Structure formats: C-alpha cells, structure tokens
Amino acid sequence: MKLSHPTASDDDPSALSWKPTAPSVPVALLALELFSGAGGAACGLARAGFGHALCVEWDEDAHRIATAAGLPSWHGDVRAAHGAAGWIDILEERIVAARGALRPLDLVWASPPCQDFSSAGKREGAAGSQNGWPWAWAAIDALRERGLGPTWLLAENVPGLGQHSAAAHRAVGGGAGRGA
C-alpha cells in the first residue's frame, strides 16, 4: 500500500490525495472491521498485509472519509448484520470476489464505542447505552453462523475498561470462552 500525505481541507474530505493501492499479488489475509471509523486502523492493517473485505461504520462523516481513502466502507449499524439493510450479504460477496470462494475471514478488528467505560464519561460500564461490546459479540456470532470465522479477533477500547467491577467484565466478555 502506498500513501502520500493527505491534502484535503477539513471541509472536503473527498479531496484526499492519498489512496490505498491494490497489491500486485492477491491478499493472503482478509479482514472485516467493525466500528471502523475513518480508517486509521484499516491503514495500519493494510500496511501489515491485510486486505479489507468490508469496514462497517455508522458515522456518516467517518464513512465518507474512509470511502474517500479508498476503503470498502459500508455506512450502517453494526447491529444490522441481516436483512435488507444488512452488511453480512455484502461481506459474503466481497469475500468471494477477493478469494474466489466463500471462506472464513482471517481477522475481525473491532473498536466498539467506549464512552461508558471512559474515565471522562459517566462510567456506566456494561449497563450503559453506549456499550458496544454486546453488539460486537452479536456480529461475531452472526459471522460464525454463516461459517465466516474469524480466525482472529482483535478489539481495542479505553483503559477505563479495566477499572470496572468483575460483573462489568463478565457483561463485556459476553463472548469470552467462545474463541474467535
């Protein structure tokens, strides 16, 4: 992947001058990003050799920036995996296009909302309305139901996540013990 410095103004993110370039060989590792934002993690993963099947992001501005950067961003809710507005069918099509067959993903990267665990917020923890961990686990379950893996799951969040009670950790780790 080749990058040059972006030159877009704050008013027009679509004018970014850098774009990820397609590798000259097929991508060996394929990733899905949940809560992908504007593409910072995607750029790092691409530099590490991962191709992206899909980046799921609900924030319209972040989605526009990721799309302008050449990422396969899908604008919608992580919780909407199935149905007419769901992302999982689009993901399957992109996996087949990238690999020639429907095979499990190598990696799911998740950056669930962190406001409920942040030391700057109300510290509502797992009971808070911004806790995206159950949504992330539900998305992983949806992938596994379709035989899409993943082999690995990488997730990140704020340090405050480690400062909550054991009950909060059990609620966040709803997928703990499932293996990715």
PDB file of N, CA and C in Angstrom, residues 13 37 57-67 73 75-76:
ATOM      1  N   PRO A  13     -13.497  16.191   2.763  1.00  0.00           N
ATOM      2  CA  PRO A  13     -12.670  15.004   2.941  1.00  0.00           C
ATOM      3  C   PRO A  13     -12.572  14.154   1.685  1.00  0.00           C
ATOM      4  N   GLY A  37     -14.636   3.560  11.975  1.00  0.00           N
ATOM      5  CA  GLY A  37     -14.214   4.952  11.966  1.00  0.00           C
ATOM      6  C   GLY A  37     -13.771   5.397  10.584  1.00  0.00           C
ATOM      7  N   GLU A  57     -19.243   1.124   9.493  1.00  0.00           N
ATOM      8  CA  GLU A  57     -19.209   2.361  10.293  1.00  0.00           C
ATOM      9  C   GLU A  57     -20.539   3.086  10.184  1.00  0.00           C
ATOM     10  N   TRP A  58     -21.109   3.507  11.320  1.00  0.00           N
ATOM     11  CA  TRP A  58     -22.403   4.205  11.314  1.00  0.00           C
ATOM     12  C   TRP A  58     -22.271   5.708  11.167  1.00  0.00           C
ATOM     13  N   ASP A  59     -21.148   6.294  11.563  1.00  0.00           N
ATOM     14  CA  ASP A  59     -20.985   7.746  11.489  1.00  0.00           C
ATOM     15  C   ASP A  59     -20.755   8.163  10.029  1.00  0.00           C
ATOM     16  N   GLU A  60     -21.628   9.010   9.525  1.00  0.00           N
ATOM     17  CA  GLU A  60     -21.580   9.372   8.106  1.00  0.00           C
ATOM     18  C   GLU A  60     -20.280  10.066   7.713  1.00  0.00           C
ATOM     19  N   ASP A  61     -19.794  10.986   8.544  1.00  0.00           N
ATOM     20  CA  ASP A  61     -18.552  11.687   8.211  1.00  0.00           C
ATOM     21  C   ASP A  61     -17.366  10.726   8.175  1.00  0.00           C
ATOM     22  N   ALA A  62     -17.277   9.846   9.173  1.00  0.00           N
ATOM     23  CA  ALA A  62     -16.182   8.862   9.184  1.00  0.00           C
ATOM     24  C   ALA A  62     -16.284   7.936   7.978  1.00  0.00           C
ATOM     25  N   HIS A  63     -17.489   7.520   7.646  1.00  0.00           N
ATOM     26  CA  HIS A  63     -17.705   6.674   6.466  1.00  0.00           C
ATOM     27  C   HIS A  63     -17.247   7.390   5.188  1.00  0.00           C
ATOM     28  N   ARG A  64     -17.592   8.663   5.039  1.00  0.00           N
ATOM     29  CA  ARG A  64     -17.196   9.424   3.845  1.00  0.00           C
ATOM     30  C   ARG A  64     -15.675   9.521   3.735  1.00  0.00           C
ATOM     31  N   ILE A  65     -14.997   9.739   4.850  1.00  0.00           N
ATOM     32  CA  ILE A  65     -13.542   9.842   4.838  1.00  0.00           C
ATOM     33  C   ILE A  65     -12.929   8.500   4.458  1.00  0.00           C
ATOM     34  N   ALA A  66     -13.430   7.417   5.058  1.00  0.00           N
ATOM     35  CA  ALA A  66     -12.905   6.087   4.736  1.00  0.00           C
ATOM     36  C   ALA A  66     -13.127   5.755   3.263  1.00  0.00           C
ATOM     37  N   THR A  67     -14.291   6.090   2.751  1.00  0.00           N
ATOM     38  CA  THR A  67     -14.582   5.840   1.339  1.00  0.00           C
ATOM     39  C   THR A  67     -13.654   6.667   0.445  1.00  0.00           C
ATOM     40  N   SER A  73     -15.866   0.923   2.740  1.00  0.00           N
ATOM     41  CA  SER A  73     -16.668   1.292   3.891  1.00  0.00           C
ATOM     42  C   SER A  73     -18.145   1.116   3.595  1.00  0.00           C
ATOM     43  N   HIS A  75     -21.802   2.151   5.186  1.00  0.00           N
ATOM     44  CA  HIS A  75     -22.421   3.064   6.137  1.00  0.00           C
ATOM     45  C   HIS A  75     -23.666   2.422   6.721  1.00  0.00           C
ATOM     46  N   GLY A  76     -23.584   2.049   7.982  1.00  0.00           N
ATOM     47  CA  GLY A  76     -24.718   1.454   8.653  1.00  0.00           C
ATOM     48  C   GLY A  76     -24.341   0.980  10.044  1.00  0.00           C
TER      49      GLY A  76
END
